[in-house]
Short mmCIF file of C-alpha atoms in Angstrom, two decimals:
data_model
loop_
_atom_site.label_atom_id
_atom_site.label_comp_id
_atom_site.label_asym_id
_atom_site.label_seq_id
_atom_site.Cartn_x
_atom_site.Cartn_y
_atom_site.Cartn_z
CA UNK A 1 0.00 0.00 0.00
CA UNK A 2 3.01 2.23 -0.45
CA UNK A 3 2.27 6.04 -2.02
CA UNK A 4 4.91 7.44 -3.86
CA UNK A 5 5.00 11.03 -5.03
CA UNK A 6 7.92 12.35 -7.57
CA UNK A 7 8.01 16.00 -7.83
CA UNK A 8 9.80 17.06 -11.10
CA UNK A 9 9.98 20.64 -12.95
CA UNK A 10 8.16 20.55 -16.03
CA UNK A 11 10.59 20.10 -18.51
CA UNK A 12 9.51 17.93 -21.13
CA UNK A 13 9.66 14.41 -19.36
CA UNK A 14 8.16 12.34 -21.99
CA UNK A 15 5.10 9.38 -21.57
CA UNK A 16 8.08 6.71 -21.69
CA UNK A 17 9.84 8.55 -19.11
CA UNK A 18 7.17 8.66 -16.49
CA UNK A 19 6.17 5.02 -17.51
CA UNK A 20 9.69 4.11 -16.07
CA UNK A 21 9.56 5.94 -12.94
CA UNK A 22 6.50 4.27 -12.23
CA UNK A 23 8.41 0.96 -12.89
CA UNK A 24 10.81 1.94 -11.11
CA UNK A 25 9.60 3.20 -7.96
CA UNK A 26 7.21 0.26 -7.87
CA UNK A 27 9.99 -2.55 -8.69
CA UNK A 28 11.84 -0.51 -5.68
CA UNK A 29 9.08 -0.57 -3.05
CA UNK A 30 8.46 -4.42 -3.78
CA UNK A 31 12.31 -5.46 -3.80
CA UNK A 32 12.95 -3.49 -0.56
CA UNK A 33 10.55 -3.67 1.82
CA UNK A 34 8.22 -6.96 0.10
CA UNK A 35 5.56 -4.63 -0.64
CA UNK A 36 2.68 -5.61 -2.85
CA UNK A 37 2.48 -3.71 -6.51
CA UNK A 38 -0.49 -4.33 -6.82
CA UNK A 39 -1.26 -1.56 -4.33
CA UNK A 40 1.58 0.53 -4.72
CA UNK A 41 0.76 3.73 -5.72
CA UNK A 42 2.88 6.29 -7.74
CA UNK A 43 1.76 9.89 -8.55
CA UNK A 44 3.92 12.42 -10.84
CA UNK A 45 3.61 16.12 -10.79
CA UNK A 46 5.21 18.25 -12.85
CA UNK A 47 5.31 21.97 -11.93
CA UNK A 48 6.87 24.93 -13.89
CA UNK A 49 10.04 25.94 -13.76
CA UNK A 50 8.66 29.30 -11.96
CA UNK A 51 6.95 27.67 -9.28
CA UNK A 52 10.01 25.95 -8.37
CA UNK A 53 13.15 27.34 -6.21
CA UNK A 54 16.25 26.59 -4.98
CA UNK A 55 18.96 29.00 -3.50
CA UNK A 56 16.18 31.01 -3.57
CA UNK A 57 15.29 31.91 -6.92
CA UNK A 58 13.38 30.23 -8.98
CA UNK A 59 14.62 27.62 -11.85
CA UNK A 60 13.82 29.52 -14.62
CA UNK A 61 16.17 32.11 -13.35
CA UNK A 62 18.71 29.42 -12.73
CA UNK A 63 18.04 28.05 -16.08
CA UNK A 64 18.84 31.76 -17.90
CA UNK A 65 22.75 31.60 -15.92
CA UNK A 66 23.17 28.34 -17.15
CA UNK A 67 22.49 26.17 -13.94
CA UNK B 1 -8.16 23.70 11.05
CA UNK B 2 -7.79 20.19 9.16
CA UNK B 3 -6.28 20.21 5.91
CA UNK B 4 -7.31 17.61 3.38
CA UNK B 5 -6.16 16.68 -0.06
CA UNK B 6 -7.95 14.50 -2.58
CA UNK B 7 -6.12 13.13 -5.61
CA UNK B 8 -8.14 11.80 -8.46
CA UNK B 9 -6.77 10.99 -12.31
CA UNK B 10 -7.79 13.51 -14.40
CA UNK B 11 -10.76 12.07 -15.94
CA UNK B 12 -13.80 14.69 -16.11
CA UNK B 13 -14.68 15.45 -12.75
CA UNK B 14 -17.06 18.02 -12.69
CA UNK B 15 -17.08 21.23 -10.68
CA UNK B 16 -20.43 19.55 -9.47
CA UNK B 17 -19.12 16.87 -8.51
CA UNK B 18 -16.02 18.11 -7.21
CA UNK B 19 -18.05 20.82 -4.77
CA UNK B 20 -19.44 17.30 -3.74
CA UNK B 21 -16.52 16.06 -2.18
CA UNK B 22 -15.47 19.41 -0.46
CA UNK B 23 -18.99 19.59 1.10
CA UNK B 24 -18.91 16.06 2.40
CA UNK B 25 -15.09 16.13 3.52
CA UNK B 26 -15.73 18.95 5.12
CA UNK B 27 -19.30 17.31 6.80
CA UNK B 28 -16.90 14.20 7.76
CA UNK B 29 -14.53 16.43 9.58
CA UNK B 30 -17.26 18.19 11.52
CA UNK B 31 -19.22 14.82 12.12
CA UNK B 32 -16.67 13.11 13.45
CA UNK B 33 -14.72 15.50 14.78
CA UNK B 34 -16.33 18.04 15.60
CA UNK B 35 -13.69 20.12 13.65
CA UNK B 36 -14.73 24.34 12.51
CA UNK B 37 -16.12 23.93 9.17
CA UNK B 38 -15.20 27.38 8.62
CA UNK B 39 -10.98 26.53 9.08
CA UNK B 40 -11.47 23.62 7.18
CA UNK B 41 -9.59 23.47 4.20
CA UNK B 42 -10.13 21.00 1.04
CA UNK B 43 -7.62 20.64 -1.93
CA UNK B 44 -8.49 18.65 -5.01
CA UNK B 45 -5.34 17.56 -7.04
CA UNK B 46 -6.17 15.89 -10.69
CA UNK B 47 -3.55 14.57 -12.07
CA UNK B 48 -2.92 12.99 -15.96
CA UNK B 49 -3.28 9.72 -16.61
CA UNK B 50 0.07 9.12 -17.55
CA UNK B 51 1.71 10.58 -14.43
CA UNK B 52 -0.37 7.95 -12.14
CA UNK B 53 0.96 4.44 -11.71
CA UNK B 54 -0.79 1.57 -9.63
CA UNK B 55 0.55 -2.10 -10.36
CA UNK B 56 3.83 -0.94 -11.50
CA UNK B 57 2.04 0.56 -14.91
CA UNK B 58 0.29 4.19 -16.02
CA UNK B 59 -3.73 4.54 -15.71
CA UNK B 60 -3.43 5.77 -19.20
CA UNK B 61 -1.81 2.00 -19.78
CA UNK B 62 -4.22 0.74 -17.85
CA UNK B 63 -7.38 2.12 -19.56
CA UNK B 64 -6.25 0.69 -22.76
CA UNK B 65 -6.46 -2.71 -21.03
CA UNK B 66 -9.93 -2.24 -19.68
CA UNK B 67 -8.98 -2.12 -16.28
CA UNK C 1 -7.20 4.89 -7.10
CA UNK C 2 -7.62 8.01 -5.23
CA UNK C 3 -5.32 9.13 -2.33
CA UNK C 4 -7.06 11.27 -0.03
CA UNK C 5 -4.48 12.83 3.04
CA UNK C 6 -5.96 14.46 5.97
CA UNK C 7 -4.17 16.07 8.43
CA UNK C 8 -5.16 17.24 11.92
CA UNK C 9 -3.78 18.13 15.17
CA UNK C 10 -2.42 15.60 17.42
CA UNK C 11 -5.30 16.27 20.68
CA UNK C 12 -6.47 12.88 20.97
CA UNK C 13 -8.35 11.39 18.20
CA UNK C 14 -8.92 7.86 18.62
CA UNK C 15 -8.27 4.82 16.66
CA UNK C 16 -12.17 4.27 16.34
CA UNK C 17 -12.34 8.36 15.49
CA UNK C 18 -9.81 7.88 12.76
CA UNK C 19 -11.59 4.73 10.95
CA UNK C 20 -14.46 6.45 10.85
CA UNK C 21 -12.47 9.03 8.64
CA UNK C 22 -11.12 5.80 6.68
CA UNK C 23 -14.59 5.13 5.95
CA UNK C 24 -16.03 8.31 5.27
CA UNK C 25 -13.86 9.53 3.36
CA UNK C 26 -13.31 6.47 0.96
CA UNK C 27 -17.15 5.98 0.81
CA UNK C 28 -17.29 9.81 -0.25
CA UNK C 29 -15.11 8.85 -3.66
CA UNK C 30 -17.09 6.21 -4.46
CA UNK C 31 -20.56 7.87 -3.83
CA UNK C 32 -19.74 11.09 -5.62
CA UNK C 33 -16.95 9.64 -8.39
CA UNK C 34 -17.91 5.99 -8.57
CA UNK C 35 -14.32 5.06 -7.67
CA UNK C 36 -13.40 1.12 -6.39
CA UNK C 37 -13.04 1.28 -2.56
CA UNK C 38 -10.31 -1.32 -3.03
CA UNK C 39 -7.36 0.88 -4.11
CA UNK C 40 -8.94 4.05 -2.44
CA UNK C 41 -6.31 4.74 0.05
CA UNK C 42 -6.30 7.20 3.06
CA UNK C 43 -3.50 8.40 5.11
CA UNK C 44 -4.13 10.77 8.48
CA UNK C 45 -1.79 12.96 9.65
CA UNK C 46 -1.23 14.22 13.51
CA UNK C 47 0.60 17.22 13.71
CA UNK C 48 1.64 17.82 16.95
CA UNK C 49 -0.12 21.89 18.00
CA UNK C 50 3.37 23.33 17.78
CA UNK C 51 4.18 22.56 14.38
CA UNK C 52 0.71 23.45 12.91
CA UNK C 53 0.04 27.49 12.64
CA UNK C 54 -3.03 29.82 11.92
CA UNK C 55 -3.09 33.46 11.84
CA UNK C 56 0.45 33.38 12.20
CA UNK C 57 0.56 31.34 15.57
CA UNK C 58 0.50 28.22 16.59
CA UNK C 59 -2.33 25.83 17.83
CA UNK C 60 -0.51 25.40 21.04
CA UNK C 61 -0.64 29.43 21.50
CA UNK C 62 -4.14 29.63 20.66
CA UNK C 63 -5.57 26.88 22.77
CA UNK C 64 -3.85 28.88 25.72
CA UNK C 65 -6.04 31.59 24.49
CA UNK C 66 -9.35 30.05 24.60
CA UNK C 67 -9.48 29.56 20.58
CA UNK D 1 17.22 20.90 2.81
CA UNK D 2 14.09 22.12 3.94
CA UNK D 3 11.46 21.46 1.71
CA UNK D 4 8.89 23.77 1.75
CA UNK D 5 5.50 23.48 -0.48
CA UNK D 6 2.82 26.32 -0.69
CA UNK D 7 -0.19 25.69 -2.17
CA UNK D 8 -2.34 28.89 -3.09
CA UNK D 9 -5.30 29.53 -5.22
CA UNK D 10 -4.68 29.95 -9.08
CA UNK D 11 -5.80 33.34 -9.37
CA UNK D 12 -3.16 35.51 -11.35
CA UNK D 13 0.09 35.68 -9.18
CA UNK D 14 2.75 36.98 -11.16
CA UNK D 15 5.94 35.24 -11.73
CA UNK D 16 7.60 38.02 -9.95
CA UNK D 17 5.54 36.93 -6.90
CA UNK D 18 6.09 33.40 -7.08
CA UNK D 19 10.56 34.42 -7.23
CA UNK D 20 9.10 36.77 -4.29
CA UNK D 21 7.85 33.69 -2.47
CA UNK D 22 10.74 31.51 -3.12
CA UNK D 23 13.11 34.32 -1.76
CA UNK D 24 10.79 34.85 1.05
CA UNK D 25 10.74 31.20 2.14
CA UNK D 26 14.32 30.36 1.92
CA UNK D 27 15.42 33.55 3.70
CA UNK D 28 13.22 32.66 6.61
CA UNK D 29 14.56 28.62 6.96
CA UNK D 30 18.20 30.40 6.95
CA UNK D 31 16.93 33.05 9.37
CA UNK D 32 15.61 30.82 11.78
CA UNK D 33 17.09 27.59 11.13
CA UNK D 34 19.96 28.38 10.12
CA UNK D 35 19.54 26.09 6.94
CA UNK D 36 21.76 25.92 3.97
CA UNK D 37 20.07 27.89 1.01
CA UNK D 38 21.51 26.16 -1.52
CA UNK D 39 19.96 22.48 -0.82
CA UNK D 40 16.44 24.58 0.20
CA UNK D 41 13.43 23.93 -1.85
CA UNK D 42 10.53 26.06 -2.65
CA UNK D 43 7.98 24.08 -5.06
CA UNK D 44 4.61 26.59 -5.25
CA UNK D 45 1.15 24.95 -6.41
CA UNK D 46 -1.62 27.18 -7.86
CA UNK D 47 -5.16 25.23 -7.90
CA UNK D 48 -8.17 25.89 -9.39
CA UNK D 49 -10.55 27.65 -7.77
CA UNK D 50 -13.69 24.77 -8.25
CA UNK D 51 -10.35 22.49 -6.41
CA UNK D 52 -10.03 24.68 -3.30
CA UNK D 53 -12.48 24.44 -0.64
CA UNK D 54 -12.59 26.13 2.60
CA UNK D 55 -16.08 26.66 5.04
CA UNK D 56 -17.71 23.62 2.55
CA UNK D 57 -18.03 25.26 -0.49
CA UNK D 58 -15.56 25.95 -3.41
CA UNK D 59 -13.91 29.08 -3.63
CA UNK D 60 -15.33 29.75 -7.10
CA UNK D 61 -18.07 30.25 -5.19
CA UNK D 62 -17.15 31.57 -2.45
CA UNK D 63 -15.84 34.53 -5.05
CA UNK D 64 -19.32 35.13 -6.44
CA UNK D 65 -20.84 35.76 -2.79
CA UNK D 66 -17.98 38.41 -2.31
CA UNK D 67 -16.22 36.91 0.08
CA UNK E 1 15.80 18.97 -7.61
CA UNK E 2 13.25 16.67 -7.76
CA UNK E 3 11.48 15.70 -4.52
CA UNK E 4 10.10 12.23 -3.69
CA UNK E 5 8.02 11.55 -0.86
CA UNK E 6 7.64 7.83 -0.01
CA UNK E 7 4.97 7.28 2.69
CA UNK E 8 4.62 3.43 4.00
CA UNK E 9 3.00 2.14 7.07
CA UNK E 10 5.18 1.44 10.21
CA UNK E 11 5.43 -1.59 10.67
CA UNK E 12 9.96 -1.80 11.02
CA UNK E 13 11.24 -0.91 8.26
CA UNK E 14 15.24 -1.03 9.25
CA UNK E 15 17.22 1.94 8.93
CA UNK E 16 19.56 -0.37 6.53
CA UNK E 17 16.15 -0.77 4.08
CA UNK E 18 15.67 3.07 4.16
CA UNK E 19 18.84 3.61 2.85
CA UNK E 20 18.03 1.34 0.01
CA UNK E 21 14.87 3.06 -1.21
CA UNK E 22 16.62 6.40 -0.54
CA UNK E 23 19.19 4.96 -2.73
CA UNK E 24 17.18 3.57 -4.97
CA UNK E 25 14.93 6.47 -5.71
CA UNK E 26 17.69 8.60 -6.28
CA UNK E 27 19.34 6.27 -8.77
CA UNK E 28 16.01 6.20 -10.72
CA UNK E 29 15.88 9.77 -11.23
CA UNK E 30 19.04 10.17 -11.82
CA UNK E 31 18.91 7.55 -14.77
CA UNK E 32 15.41 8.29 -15.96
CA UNK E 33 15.87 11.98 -16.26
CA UNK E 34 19.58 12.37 -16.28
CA UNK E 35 18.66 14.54 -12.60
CA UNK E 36 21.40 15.43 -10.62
CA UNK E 37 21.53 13.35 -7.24
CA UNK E 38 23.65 16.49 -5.30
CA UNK E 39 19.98 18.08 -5.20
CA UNK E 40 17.27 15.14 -5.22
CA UNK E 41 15.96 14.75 -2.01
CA UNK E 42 13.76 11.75 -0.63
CA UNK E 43 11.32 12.04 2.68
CA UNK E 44 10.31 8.86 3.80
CA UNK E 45 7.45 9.05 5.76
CA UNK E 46 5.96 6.32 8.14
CA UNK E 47 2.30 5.87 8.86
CA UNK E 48 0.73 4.09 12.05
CA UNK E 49 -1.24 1.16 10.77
CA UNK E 50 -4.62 2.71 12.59
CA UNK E 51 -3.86 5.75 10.05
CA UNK E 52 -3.61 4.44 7.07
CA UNK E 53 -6.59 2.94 5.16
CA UNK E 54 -7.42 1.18 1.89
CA UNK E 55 -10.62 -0.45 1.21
CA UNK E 56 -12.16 1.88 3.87
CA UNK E 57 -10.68 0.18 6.76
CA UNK E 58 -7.32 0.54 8.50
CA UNK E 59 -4.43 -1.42 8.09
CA UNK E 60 -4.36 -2.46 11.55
CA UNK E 61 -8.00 -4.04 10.93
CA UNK E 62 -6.58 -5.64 7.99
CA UNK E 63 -3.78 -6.90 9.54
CA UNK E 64 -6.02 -8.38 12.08
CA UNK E 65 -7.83 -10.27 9.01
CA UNK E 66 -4.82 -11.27 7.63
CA UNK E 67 -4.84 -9.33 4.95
CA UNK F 1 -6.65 30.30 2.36
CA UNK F 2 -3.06 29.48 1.48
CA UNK F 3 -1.18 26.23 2.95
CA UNK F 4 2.29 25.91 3.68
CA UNK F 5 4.12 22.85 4.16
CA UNK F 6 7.36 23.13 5.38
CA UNK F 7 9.47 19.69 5.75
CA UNK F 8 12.39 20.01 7.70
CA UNK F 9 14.82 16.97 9.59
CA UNK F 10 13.77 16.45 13.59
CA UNK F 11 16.85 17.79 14.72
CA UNK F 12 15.93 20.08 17.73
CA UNK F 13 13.82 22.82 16.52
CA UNK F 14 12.53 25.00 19.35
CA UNK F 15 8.92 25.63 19.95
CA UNK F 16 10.60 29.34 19.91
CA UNK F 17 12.06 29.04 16.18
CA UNK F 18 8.75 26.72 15.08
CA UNK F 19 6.86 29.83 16.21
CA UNK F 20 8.97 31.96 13.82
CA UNK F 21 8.26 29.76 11.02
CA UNK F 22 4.80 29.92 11.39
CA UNK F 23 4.87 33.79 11.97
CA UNK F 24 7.40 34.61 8.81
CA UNK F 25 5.68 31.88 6.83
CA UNK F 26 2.32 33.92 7.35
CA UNK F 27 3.49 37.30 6.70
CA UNK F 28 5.00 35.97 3.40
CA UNK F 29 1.56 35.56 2.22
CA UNK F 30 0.14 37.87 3.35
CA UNK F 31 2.89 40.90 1.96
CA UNK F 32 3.36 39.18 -1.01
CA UNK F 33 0.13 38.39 -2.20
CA UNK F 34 -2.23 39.98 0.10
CA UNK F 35 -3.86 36.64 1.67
CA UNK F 36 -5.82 37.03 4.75
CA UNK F 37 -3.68 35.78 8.18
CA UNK F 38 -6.66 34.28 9.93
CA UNK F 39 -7.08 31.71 6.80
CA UNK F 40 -3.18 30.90 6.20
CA UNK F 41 -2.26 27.46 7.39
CA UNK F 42 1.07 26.64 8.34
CA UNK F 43 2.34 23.26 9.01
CA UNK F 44 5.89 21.68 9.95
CA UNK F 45 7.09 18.44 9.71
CA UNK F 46 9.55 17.37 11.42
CA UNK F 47 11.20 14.20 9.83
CA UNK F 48 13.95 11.55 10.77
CA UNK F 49 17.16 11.73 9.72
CA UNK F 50 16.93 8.41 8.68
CA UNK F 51 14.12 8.89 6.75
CA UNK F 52 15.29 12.15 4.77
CA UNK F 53 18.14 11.50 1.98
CA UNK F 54 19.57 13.63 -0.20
CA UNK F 55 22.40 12.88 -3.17
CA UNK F 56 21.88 9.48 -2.61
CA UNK F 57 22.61 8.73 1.18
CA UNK F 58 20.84 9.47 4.80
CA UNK F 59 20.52 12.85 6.94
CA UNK F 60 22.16 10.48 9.28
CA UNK F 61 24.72 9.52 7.08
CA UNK F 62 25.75 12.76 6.13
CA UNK F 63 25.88 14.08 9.17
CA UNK F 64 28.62 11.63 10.57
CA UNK F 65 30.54 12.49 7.60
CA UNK F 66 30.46 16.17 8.74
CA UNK F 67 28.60 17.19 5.91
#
């Protein structure tokens, strides 16, 4: 019964992309702890690069230096 | 003051329904808790169908397959 | 599939308080979104009164004040 | 590496506001805290108003009442 | 930057097996998305059983059920 | 109506410096966007360092390599 939420900037992660971090996460959830993947549970959200900081400005900022 | 958060695929919902489940979250925290209704906060999240994993695979995956 | 999080303060709820909440709040998906109660999942939340804030203080503060 | 989320109401805030937010946040868990700004996160979330509720009913219609 | 959030019941999950999934979930976004693992953070976050519901009853009902 | 969520590791915040993060968390809103105090919800959680990992490894980890 495991819930896994990825937070990622919207950047262009493709359909095949998130596919695998739902593999992923679930194939990690059942090989560490035994869980059941049947019930695992994996949500992505992607949120623009403006509503997103670190260092304390935002990642579109960070993006325009180069970062 | 409770804080809930519902997340549903996105799949339709309709401001109807969705002023549905803020009234009766909000009744469930009174009822049983006898929480403020008036500090009682209710967040719906919808996310894609491709960003939502159960069973190691997307809903969008999953759809295809009947399921 | 729906993950619904609720979050109060820590002041005593009890275990039959919260599955009431389990089963409110899962019978609220299906009744208003026709969702399967079999991978609804909830997850509660007790925050102890000094960590949650409102008005810019903390539950423990306003308690002491009659709120 | 705080992590700090704010959720707000999608209702026009500028991206200006959002790098004010992100500034605003991390200044305050290196203020207090003490934390290391570089490794502090700021992720902002702007919901619909038919998503948000608050006293039972939706703040879309909350909005037409005035309030 | 991204930010998972991995919430699981408590039922002993070693601090050896933590490691693993925080391992783990970094390695997956770090190979998925080519993220950089100097600034993806994990929160693991563990659950009571009597919080935690699926099927509108807790997990330590289900437990009791052998479920 | 905003909420704040601010994750930080259970490493001996005050009820003092909590207070502060409630406080400066609440004025943020409120200068920044002009959100009404007695409706801003502020909540801290306080996590393991066992249970919070960034570039790969453990709070706990990191910490007994000085980092």
């Amino acid at each position: 019964m495991p819930f896994v939420n990825i937070k990622i900037t919207r950047e262009g992660a493709t359909a095949e992309q998130k596919a695998d971090l739902i593999k992923g996460a679930t194939d990690l959830l059942v090989n560490v702890l035994g869980k059941n993947p049947a019930t695992t549970v994996v949500v992505i959200e992607e949120v623009e690069t403006d509503n997103w900081g670190v260092g304390g400005e935002s990642i579109t900022v960070r993006r325009k230096k180069g970062m």
